[in-house]
mmCIF file of C-alpha atoms and ligand atoms in Angstrom:
data_model
loop_
_atom_site.group_PDB
_atom_site.id
_atom_site.type_symbol
_atom_site.label_atom_id
_atom_site.label_comp_id
_atom_site.label_asym_id
_atom_site.label_seq_id
_atom_site.Cartn_x
_atom_site.Cartn_y
_atom_site.Cartn_z
ATOM 1 C CA MET F 9 123.316 -144.779 221.082
ATOM 2 C CA ASN F 10 121.784 -145.907 224.164
ATOM 3 C CA THR F 11 120.099 -142.680 226.194
ATOM 4 C CA HIS F 12 121.201 -144.203 229.162
ATOM 5 C CA LEU F 13 124.711 -144.021 228.066
ATOM 6 C CA ILE F 14 124.752 -140.492 226.840
ATOM 7 C CA LYS F 15 123.294 -139.078 230.538
ATOM 8 C CA GLY F 16 126.032 -141.425 232.079
ATOM 9 C CA TRP F 17 128.703 -139.287 229.904
ATOM 10 C CA MET F 18 126.822 -136.026 230.411
ATOM 11 C CA ILE F 19 127.059 -136.408 234.125
ATOM 12 C CA THR F 20 130.398 -137.528 234.186
ATOM 13 C CA ILE F 21 131.588 -134.139 231.867
ATOM 14 C CA ILE F 22 129.429 -131.935 233.700
ATOM 15 C CA PHE F 23 130.602 -133.087 236.724
ATOM 16 C CA THR F 24 134.420 -132.900 235.937
ATOM 17 C CA PHE F 25 133.891 -129.323 234.324
ATOM 18 C CA GLY F 26 132.018 -128.305 237.739
ATOM 19 C CA LEU F 27 135.271 -129.959 239.756
ATOM 20 C CA PHE F 28 137.854 -127.929 237.662
ATOM 21 C CA THR F 29 135.554 -124.573 237.973
ATOM 22 C CA LEU F 30 135.295 -125.165 241.881
ATOM 23 C CA ALA F 31 139.130 -125.692 241.950
ATOM 24 C CA PHE F 32 140.321 -122.794 239.717
ATOM 25 C CA ALA F 33 137.389 -120.589 241.510
ATOM 26 C CA GLN F 34 139.072 -121.430 245.051
ATOM 27 C CA LYS F 35 142.842 -120.616 244.199
ATOM 28 C CA PRO F 36 143.320 -116.483 244.326
ATOM 29 C CA ASN F 37 144.316 -114.990 240.823
ATOM 30 C CA ILE F 38 147.827 -113.436 240.463
ATOM 31 C CA THR F 39 149.429 -111.482 238.029
ATOM 32 C CA ILE F 40 152.976 -111.492 237.937
ATOM 33 C CA LEU F 41 155.032 -108.639 236.004
ATOM 34 C CA ALA F 42 158.489 -109.532 234.572
ATOM 35 C CA THR F 43 160.797 -106.559 234.805
ATOM 36 C CA GLY F 44 164.307 -108.600 234.167
ATOM 37 C CA GLY F 45 166.858 -108.804 236.624
ATOM 38 C CA THR F 46 169.215 -112.367 237.852
ATOM 39 C CA ILE F 47 165.829 -114.068 238.611
ATOM 40 C CA ALA F 48 165.956 -114.015 234.786
ATOM 41 C CA GLY F 49 169.623 -114.052 234.016
ATOM 42 C CA VAL F 50 171.500 -116.379 231.652
ATOM 43 C CA GLY F 51 175.104 -117.323 232.431
ATOM 44 C CA GLN F 52 176.791 -120.613 231.958
ATOM 45 C CA ALA F 53 174.396 -123.366 232.598
ATOM 46 C CA GLY F 54 175.700 -124.677 236.304
ATOM 47 C CA SER F 55 177.845 -122.746 236.809
ATOM 48 C CA THR F 56 179.610 -121.277 240.339
ATOM 49 C CA ASP F 57 180.527 -118.180 238.452
ATOM 50 C CA THR F 58 179.145 -115.193 239.341
ATOM 51 C CA ARG F 59 178.955 -113.471 235.727
ATOM 52 C CA TYR F 60 175.599 -113.618 233.791
ATOM 53 C CA THR F 61 173.260 -111.612 231.730
ATOM 54 C CA ALA F 62 170.814 -110.256 233.480
ATOM 55 C CA GLY F 63 167.048 -110.145 232.198
ATOM 56 C CA LYS F 64 167.377 -112.871 229.334
ATOM 57 C CA LEU F 65 164.918 -115.680 230.513
ATOM 58 C CA PRO F 66 161.067 -114.268 229.239
ATOM 59 C CA ILE F 67 158.072 -114.903 232.279
ATOM 60 C CA ASP F 68 156.973 -118.449 231.045
ATOM 61 C CA GLN F 69 160.344 -119.667 231.387
ATOM 62 C CA LEU F 70 160.771 -118.398 234.675
ATOM 63 C CA LEU F 71 157.223 -120.242 235.511
ATOM 64 C CA ASN F 72 157.869 -123.409 234.096
ATOM 65 C CA ALA F 73 161.024 -123.711 236.905
ATOM 66 C CA VAL F 74 158.337 -123.697 239.247
ATOM 67 C CA PRO F 75 155.577 -125.807 238.415
ATOM 68 C CA ASP F 76 154.067 -125.923 241.801
ATOM 69 C CA ILE F 77 153.163 -122.725 241.807
ATOM 70 C CA HIS F 78 150.418 -123.361 240.124
ATOM 71 C CA LYS F 79 148.464 -125.573 242.813
ATOM 72 C CA ILE F 80 148.624 -122.324 245.258
ATOM 73 C CA ALA F 81 147.500 -119.492 242.550
ATOM 74 C CA ASN F 82 145.566 -119.176 238.943
ATOM 75 C CA ILE F 83 148.969 -116.902 237.427
ATOM 76 C CA LYS F 84 149.257 -114.800 235.139
ATOM 77 C CA GLY F 85 151.919 -113.570 233.635
ATOM 78 C CA GLU F 86 153.352 -110.113 231.491
ATOM 79 C CA GLN F 87 156.534 -108.829 230.915
ATOM 80 C CA ILE F 88 156.975 -105.209 231.542
ATOM 81 C CA ALA F 89 160.573 -105.082 230.990
ATOM 82 C CA GLN F 90 163.302 -106.895 230.340
ATOM 83 C CA ILE F 91 166.516 -105.379 231.811
ATOM 84 C CA GLY F 92 168.991 -105.370 234.466
ATOM 85 C CA SER F 93 167.677 -103.058 237.449
ATOM 86 C CA GLN F 94 170.932 -101.226 237.360
ATOM 87 C CA ALA F 95 168.854 -99.727 234.285
ATOM 88 C CA MET F 96 165.671 -99.053 236.171
ATOM 89 C CA ASN F 97 164.541 -95.675 234.927
ATOM 90 C CA ASP F 98 161.188 -93.539 236.226
ATOM 91 C CA GLN F 99 159.569 -94.674 232.495
ATOM 92 C CA VAL F 100 159.271 -98.317 233.865
ATOM 93 C CA TRP F 101 158.401 -97.619 237.087
ATOM 94 C CA LEU F 102 155.449 -95.180 235.693
ATOM 95 C CA LYS F 103 153.992 -98.056 233.521
ATOM 96 C CA LEU F 104 154.434 -100.629 236.520
ATOM 97 C CA ALA F 105 152.615 -98.506 238.929
ATOM 98 C CA ALA F 106 149.798 -97.543 236.442
ATOM 99 C CA ARG F 107 149.610 -101.580 235.316
ATOM 100 C CA ILE F 108 149.599 -102.495 239.080
ATOM 101 C CA ASN F 109 146.684 -100.230 239.895
ATOM 102 C CA GLU F 110 144.896 -100.776 236.466
ATOM 103 C CA LEU F 111 145.234 -104.608 237.830
ATOM 104 C CA LEU F 112 144.252 -104.390 240.883
ATOM 105 C CA SER F 113 141.040 -102.459 240.384
ATOM 106 C CA ARG F 114 140.175 -105.890 238.935
ATOM 107 C CA LYS F 115 137.518 -108.194 241.132
ATOM 108 C CA ASP F 116 139.445 -110.812 239.642
ATOM 109 C CA VAL F 117 142.769 -109.986 240.454
ATOM 110 C CA ASP F 118 143.605 -110.478 243.980
ATOM 111 C CA GLY F 119 147.702 -109.549 244.230
ATOM 112 C CA ILE F 120 150.817 -108.840 242.366
ATOM 113 C CA VAL F 121 154.417 -110.359 242.059
ATOM 114 C CA VAL F 122 156.789 -107.902 240.344
ATOM 115 C CA THR F 123 159.945 -109.826 239.480
ATOM 116 C CA HIS F 124 162.806 -107.511 239.246
ATOM 117 C CA GLY F 125 167.067 -107.352 239.550
ATOM 118 C CA THR F 126 167.720 -106.357 242.913
ATOM 119 C CA ASP F 127 170.444 -103.676 242.137
ATOM 120 C CA THR F 128 167.505 -100.962 242.361
ATOM 121 C CA GLN F 129 164.621 -102.969 243.816
ATOM 122 C CA GLU F 130 164.360 -101.081 246.808
ATOM 123 C CA GLU F 131 163.844 -98.423 245.298
ATOM 124 C CA THR F 132 161.141 -99.581 242.791
ATOM 125 C CA ALA F 133 159.296 -101.387 245.863
ATOM 126 C CA TYR F 134 159.493 -98.000 247.644
ATOM 127 C CA PHE F 135 158.031 -96.321 244.719
ATOM 128 C CA LEU F 136 155.362 -98.848 244.820
ATOM 129 C CA ASN F 137 154.588 -98.382 248.266
ATOM 130 C CA LEU F 138 153.486 -94.754 247.721
ATOM 131 C CA THR F 139 152.081 -94.885 244.686
ATOM 132 C CA VAL F 140 149.754 -97.838 244.208
ATOM 133 C CA LYS F 141 146.207 -97.391 245.381
ATOM 134 C CA SER F 142 145.025 -100.593 246.765
ATOM 135 C CA SER F 143 145.233 -103.235 249.865
ATOM 136 C CA LYS F 144 145.925 -105.929 247.678
ATOM 137 C CA PRO F 145 148.932 -107.882 247.960
ATOM 138 C CA VAL F 146 151.831 -106.354 246.215
ATOM 139 C CA VAL F 147 155.328 -108.585 246.218
ATOM 140 C CA ILE F 148 158.199 -107.419 245.042
ATOM 141 C CA VAL F 149 161.401 -110.339 244.323
ATOM 142 C CA GLY F 150 164.851 -111.332 242.886
ATOM 143 C CA ALA F 151 167.203 -113.921 242.698
ATOM 144 C CA MET F 152 170.966 -112.967 243.770
ATOM 145 C CA ARG F 153 172.165 -116.280 241.424
ATOM 146 C CA SER F 154 171.116 -116.446 237.966
ATOM 147 C CA SER F 155 168.449 -119.303 236.470
ATOM 148 C CA THR F 156 171.152 -121.331 235.248
ATOM 149 C CA ALA F 157 173.619 -121.244 238.797
ATOM 150 C CA ILE F 158 174.266 -124.413 240.742
ATOM 151 C CA SER F 159 171.080 -123.703 243.672
ATOM 152 C CA ALA F 160 169.591 -121.193 241.921
ATOM 153 C CA ASP F 161 167.775 -118.763 244.412
ATOM 154 C CA GLY F 162 165.133 -117.565 242.045
ATOM 155 C CA PRO F 163 162.662 -120.469 241.951
ATOM 156 C CA LYS F 164 161.918 -120.909 245.518
ATOM 157 C CA ASN F 165 161.689 -117.022 245.902
ATOM 158 C CA LEU F 166 159.239 -117.276 243.142
ATOM 159 C CA TYR F 167 157.225 -119.280 244.546
ATOM 160 C CA ASP F 168 157.574 -117.830 248.230
ATOM 161 C CA ALA F 169 156.509 -114.294 246.425
ATOM 162 C CA VAL F 170 153.310 -115.923 244.686
ATOM 163 C CA ALA F 171 152.694 -117.253 248.238
ATOM 164 C CA ILE F 172 152.485 -114.617 249.908
ATOM 165 C CA ALA F 173 150.471 -112.646 247.201
ATOM 166 C CA ALA F 174 148.103 -115.184 247.262
ATOM 167 C CA ASP F 175 147.569 -114.876 251.319
ATOM 168 C CA PRO F 176 144.932 -112.461 252.498
ATOM 169 C CA LYS F 177 147.212 -111.983 255.682
ATOM 170 C CA SER F 178 149.329 -110.250 253.298
ATOM 171 C CA ALA F 179 146.853 -107.270 252.759
ATOM 172 C CA GLY F 180 147.071 -103.843 254.042
ATOM 173 C CA ARG F 181 150.668 -104.294 254.715
ATOM 174 C CA GLY F 182 151.658 -101.693 251.733
ATOM 175 C CA VAL F 183 154.359 -103.734 248.938
ATOM 176 C CA LEU F 184 156.265 -105.962 250.321
ATOM 177 C CA GLN F 185 159.614 -107.601 249.123
ATOM 178 C CA ALA F 186 160.506 -111.147 250.066
ATOM 179 C CA MET F 187 163.914 -113.216 249.284
ATOM 180 C CA ASN F 188 165.852 -115.586 251.222
ATOM 181 C CA ASP F 189 162.395 -117.180 253.415
ATOM 182 C CA ARG F 190 162.202 -112.915 254.958
ATOM 183 C CA ILE F 191 159.533 -110.771 254.004
ATOM 184 C CA TYR F 192 160.552 -106.959 254.606
ATOM 185 C CA SER F 193 158.616 -103.393 254.289
ATOM 186 C CA ALA F 194 159.282 -102.247 250.824
ATOM 187 C CA ARG F 195 160.351 -98.809 252.739
ATOM 188 C CA ASP F 196 162.650 -100.225 255.401
ATOM 189 C CA VAL F 197 164.247 -102.750 252.991
ATOM 190 C CA THR F 198 167.945 -102.344 251.514
ATOM 191 C CA LYS F 199 170.251 -104.245 249.501
ATOM 192 C CA ILE F 200 173.403 -105.219 252.006
ATOM 193 C CA ASN F 201 175.414 -107.519 250.419
ATOM 194 C CA THR F 202 176.704 -107.593 246.344
ATOM 195 C CA THR F 203 176.345 -111.040 245.467
ATOM 196 C CA GLY F 204 175.297 -113.139 248.667
ATOM 197 C CA VAL F 205 171.895 -114.787 248.808
ATOM 198 C CA GLU F 206 171.194 -113.123 251.986
ATOM 199 C CA ALA F 207 171.190 -109.850 250.288
ATOM 200 C CA PHE F 208 168.568 -107.461 252.037
ATOM 201 C CA GLN F 209 168.163 -106.287 255.428
ATOM 202 C CA SER F 210 165.947 -103.694 257.533
ATOM 203 C CA ALA F 211 169.009 -102.051 259.294
ATOM 204 C CA ASN F 212 166.496 -100.206 261.692
ATOM 205 C CA PHE F 213 163.703 -102.866 261.787
ATOM 206 C CA GLY F 214 164.267 -106.287 260.803
ATOM 207 C CA PRO F 215 161.696 -108.279 258.588
ATOM 208 C CA LEU F 216 158.499 -107.624 259.098
ATOM 209 C CA GLY F 217 157.699 -111.670 258.540
ATOM 210 C CA LEU F 218 158.950 -114.773 257.464
ATOM 211 C CA ILE F 219 158.288 -117.554 254.758
ATOM 212 C CA PHE F 220 157.457 -120.930 256.944
ATOM 213 C CA ASN F 221 156.433 -124.009 255.239
ATOM 214 C CA GLY F 222 155.549 -122.349 252.090
ATOM 215 C CA LYS F 223 153.247 -119.681 253.777
ATOM 216 C CA PRO F 224 153.821 -116.321 255.007
ATOM 217 C CA ALA F 225 153.872 -115.772 259.075
ATOM 218 C CA TYR F 226 154.017 -111.906 259.845
ATOM 219 C CA TYR F 227 155.708 -110.341 263.658
ATOM 220 C CA HIS F 228 155.504 -106.768 262.340
ATOM 221 C CA ALA F 229 153.071 -104.158 261.126
ATOM 222 C CA ILE F 230 154.062 -101.345 259.299
ATOM 223 C CA THR F 231 153.109 -97.725 260.756
ATOM 224 C CA ARG F 232 153.824 -95.254 257.693
ATOM 225 C CA LYS F 233 151.683 -93.741 255.616
ATOM 226 C CA HIS F 234 151.785 -96.250 252.252
ATOM 227 C CA THR F 235 149.013 -97.314 249.498
ATOM 228 C CA ILE F 236 145.639 -96.514 250.243
ATOM 229 C CA THR F 237 147.008 -93.824 252.818
ATOM 230 C CA SER F 238 149.266 -92.378 250.872
ATOM 231 C CA ASP F 239 148.259 -89.063 248.626
ATOM 232 C CA LEU F 240 150.933 -89.341 246.213
ATOM 233 C CA SER F 241 150.318 -90.198 243.364
ATOM 234 C CA THR F 242 151.604 -90.326 239.645
ATOM 235 C CA ASP F 243 148.258 -91.230 237.596
ATOM 236 C CA LYS F 244 148.894 -89.825 233.798
ATOM 237 C CA LEU F 245 152.450 -88.900 234.956
ATOM 238 C CA ASP F 246 154.698 -89.034 231.977
ATOM 239 C CA LYS F 247 157.577 -88.073 233.884
ATOM 240 C CA LEU F 248 158.809 -87.506 237.598
ATOM 241 C CA PRO F 249 161.160 -84.588 238.641
ATOM 242 C CA LYS F 250 165.321 -84.459 238.500
ATOM 243 C CA VAL F 251 166.012 -84.956 241.698
ATOM 244 C CA ASP F 252 170.140 -86.165 242.322
ATOM 245 C CA ILE F 253 172.063 -87.960 244.520
ATOM 246 C CA VAL F 254 175.716 -86.123 246.392
ATOM 247 C CA TYR F 255 177.706 -88.339 248.270
ATOM 248 C CA GLY F 256 179.546 -86.875 251.472
ATOM 249 C CA TYR F 257 183.625 -87.968 252.391
ATOM 250 C CA ALA F 258 186.520 -85.656 254.159
ATOM 251 C CA ASN F 259 187.682 -83.081 252.177
ATOM 252 C CA MET F 260 184.185 -82.936 250.069
ATOM 253 C CA THR F 261 184.229 -80.245 247.291
ATOM 254 C CA ALA F 262 181.244 -78.643 246.075
ATOM 255 C CA THR F 263 182.199 -79.479 242.032
ATOM 256 C CA ALA F 264 178.969 -82.513 242.155
ATOM 257 C CA ILE F 265 176.527 -80.590 244.299
ATOM 258 C CA ASP F 266 176.911 -77.537 241.691
ATOM 259 C CA ALA F 267 176.805 -79.343 238.758
ATOM 260 C CA PHE F 268 173.511 -80.661 239.455
ATOM 261 C CA VAL F 269 172.263 -77.544 240.253
ATOM 262 C CA ASN F 270 173.420 -76.026 236.699
ATOM 263 C CA SER F 271 171.696 -78.982 235.254
ATOM 264 C CA GLY F 272 168.497 -78.691 236.430
ATOM 265 C CA SER F 273 167.616 -80.582 239.572
ATOM 266 C CA LYS F 274 164.625 -79.810 241.433
ATOM 267 C CA GLY F 275 166.021 -81.720 244.573
ATOM 268 C CA ILE F 276 169.404 -82.520 245.925
ATOM 269 C CA ILE F 277 169.471 -85.719 248.409
ATOM 270 C CA MET F 278 173.032 -85.084 250.326
ATOM 271 C CA ALA F 279 174.356 -88.508 251.744
ATOM 272 C CA GLY F 280 175.960 -86.807 254.621
ATOM 273 C CA VAL F 281 178.498 -87.986 256.535
ATOM 274 C CA GLY F 282 177.340 -89.262 260.275
ATOM 275 C CA ASN F 283 174.021 -87.713 261.209
ATOM 276 C CA GLY F 284 173.740 -86.400 257.699
ATOM 277 C CA ASN F 285 176.452 -84.159 258.676
ATOM 278 C CA LEU F 286 178.317 -81.706 256.123
ATOM 279 C CA TYR F 287 181.645 -80.710 254.754
ATOM 280 C CA PRO F 288 181.926 -77.030 255.267
ATOM 281 C CA GLU F 289 182.267 -76.236 251.188
ATOM 282 C CA ALA F 290 179.306 -78.221 250.733
ATOM 283 C CA GLU F 291 177.314 -76.719 253.166
ATOM 284 C CA GLU F 292 177.628 -73.868 251.418
ATOM 285 C CA ALA F 293 177.053 -75.364 247.982
ATOM 286 C CA LEU F 294 173.866 -76.762 249.304
ATOM 287 C CA LYS F 295 173.007 -73.343 250.484
ATOM 288 C CA ARG F 296 173.228 -71.957 247.164
ATOM 289 C CA ALA F 297 170.972 -74.601 245.895
ATOM 290 C CA VAL F 298 168.666 -73.743 248.232
ATOM 291 C CA ALA F 299 168.616 -69.683 247.308
ATOM 292 C CA LYS F 300 167.795 -71.244 243.823
ATOM 293 C CA GLY F 301 164.839 -73.150 244.766
ATOM 294 C CA VAL F 302 166.420 -76.195 244.589
ATOM 295 C CA VAL F 303 165.186 -78.615 247.850
ATOM 296 C CA VAL F 304 168.084 -80.081 249.899
ATOM 297 C CA VAL F 305 167.295 -82.987 251.987
ATOM 298 C CA ARG F 306 170.138 -84.641 254.161
ATOM 299 C CA SER F 307 170.313 -88.276 254.540
ATOM 300 C CA SER F 308 173.629 -90.499 255.363
ATOM 301 C CA ARG F 309 175.866 -92.761 254.025
ATOM 302 C CA VAL F 310 175.540 -94.364 257.324
ATOM 303 C CA PHE F 311 173.635 -97.816 257.032
ATOM 304 C CA SER F 312 171.805 -97.502 260.217
ATOM 305 C CA GLY F 313 170.132 -95.007 262.351
ATOM 306 C CA ARG F 314 168.026 -91.878 261.843
ATOM 307 C CA THR F 315 169.275 -88.217 260.301
ATOM 308 C CA THR F 316 167.505 -85.528 262.775
ATOM 309 C CA THR F 317 166.588 -82.631 262.356
ATOM 310 C CA ASP F 318 168.323 -79.586 263.612
ATOM 311 C CA SER F 319 170.921 -81.422 265.168
ATOM 312 C CA GLU F 320 174.499 -80.274 264.218
ATOM 313 C CA VAL F 321 173.046 -78.672 261.371
ATOM 314 C CA ASP F 322 170.332 -76.000 261.929
ATOM 315 C CA ASP F 323 167.883 -77.578 259.321
ATOM 316 C CA LYS F 324 165.033 -74.682 259.953
ATOM 317 C CA ALA F 325 167.465 -71.970 259.634
ATOM 318 C CA LEU F 326 169.238 -73.075 256.133
ATOM 319 C CA GLY F 327 166.240 -74.121 254.377
ATOM 320 C CA PHE F 328 167.097 -78.064 254.906
ATOM 321 C CA VAL F 329 164.940 -80.902 255.076
ATOM 322 C CA ALA F 330 166.088 -84.145 257.273
ATOM 323 C CA SER F 331 165.280 -87.576 255.814
ATOM 324 C CA ASP F 332 164.529 -89.314 259.218
ATOM 325 C CA ASP F 333 165.554 -92.815 258.485
ATOM 326 C CA LEU F 334 165.775 -93.068 254.792
ATOM 327 C CA ASN F 335 168.472 -93.995 253.011
ATOM 328 C CA PRO F 336 169.757 -91.491 250.528
ATOM 329 C CA GLN F 337 167.845 -94.027 247.379
ATOM 330 C CA LYS F 338 164.362 -94.166 249.354
ATOM 331 C CA ALA F 339 165.053 -90.225 250.052
ATOM 332 C CA ARG F 340 165.490 -89.768 246.364
ATOM 333 C CA VAL F 341 162.115 -91.503 245.528
ATOM 334 C CA LEU F 342 160.022 -89.833 248.124
ATOM 335 C CA LEU F 343 161.473 -86.283 247.265
ATOM 336 C CA GLN F 344 160.602 -86.903 243.293
ATOM 337 C CA LEU F 345 157.354 -87.470 244.671
ATOM 338 C CA VAL F 346 156.363 -84.865 247.148
ATOM 339 C CA LEU F 347 157.862 -82.604 244.375
ATOM 340 C CA LEU F 348 154.668 -82.984 242.568
ATOM 341 C CA LYS F 349 152.481 -81.902 245.484
ATOM 342 C CA THR F 350 155.066 -78.910 247.014
ATOM 343 C CA THR F 351 157.954 -77.306 247.119
ATOM 344 C CA ASN F 352 157.388 -75.787 250.809
ATOM 345 C CA ARG F 353 160.420 -76.867 253.278
ATOM 346 C CA ASP F 354 157.974 -77.292 256.134
ATOM 347 C CA LYS F 355 155.439 -79.407 254.319
ATOM 348 C CA ILE F 356 158.089 -81.807 252.354
ATOM 349 C CA GLN F 357 160.051 -82.161 255.869
ATOM 350 C CA GLN F 358 156.322 -83.775 257.485
ATOM 351 C CA TYR F 359 156.226 -85.908 254.475
ATOM 352 C CA PHE F 360 159.660 -87.363 255.804
ATOM 353 C CA PHE F 361 157.996 -87.970 258.980
ATOM 354 C CA GLU F 362 155.329 -89.571 257.985
ATOM 355 C CA TYR F 363 156.311 -91.737 254.637
HETATM 356 N N1 LIG D 408 172.449 -106.496 238.296
HETATM 357 C C1 LIG D 408 171.095 -107.417 238.758
HETATM 358 C C2 LIG D 408 169.931 -106.238 238.596
HETATM 359 O O1 LIG D 408 169.780 -105.684 239.406
HETATM 360 C C3 LIG D 408 171.743 -107.874 239.943
HETATM 361 C C4 LIG D 408 170.462 -108.842 240.115
HETATM 362 O O2 LIG D 408 169.025 -109.134 239.789
HETATM 363 O O3 LIG D 408 170.912 -109.262 241.278
HETATM 364 O O4 LIG D 408 169.120 -106.641 237.672
#
């Protein structure tokens, strides 16, 4: 064959390969860790019916619905679990935190997206916010409509989550939660609607930013400790302390509190009324719990505001801790992690002020 022709072909191949490598190298490397949820849910195709089975679609099929995602990042997917997030548990949390820490310690991973059901998404988000030891972006995302529903929100939410994780502006902000064009801090976000697409809010502080034209725009920053400033860790653990939540109401009995104490709870979160206030029988039962070494944290069943210390309840005298503005389910996550370090009441109170 003509040597000129061979040379020409070789140059073309090397040039094309070089261009391809350059394009690949310039895009950030994002790993998607899938856990299930409605974003991977399957129901009747094209249906308006809100019934479906969560956690059915594997990660590859989720990605097929968003081909443009490959234009903004080099994507790898891993299936960590395939459950509705109502079945989320400590084991999946520990596995997720360990895998994220392992991946983010590598130079060739720039960010993580976790796909997750929305029911307990805020808890997993806050757990990771406290236990991931990296300032690279970690974004948790889900959907309110299943993958087969009319106007499914999952594909857009997933695209946005990858865009957030791929953007250097997202680094150092703790774990982020993103759905429906909003970006929230894992610490502040909570689910506020059972079925609507605008299902998340931060009652006290609003979103950190927005997704605008496919890119994140930030307006606020989180000041509480998270990720690399958090001294909480689950390294090498295979279980977490048992902490339970009790819901307050008029005419409350002590039954649930006593039962949790007798079942071995190390901590009880009281979702009190108003400013974390307690029905007298409940207060007595919680005093008995403290006397047995159980840590009691007063949160509130009220959607917004802080649960303040030594207000109508004398926390110092009773040995209780106030949850600041953490809702009961977030207070539970923090207490589970703090109990790995201390059972000292004052130190635990300090954690609630700082995290
Ligand atoms: N039950 C579902 C879950 O949390 C709901 C959802 O994902 O929106 O997995």
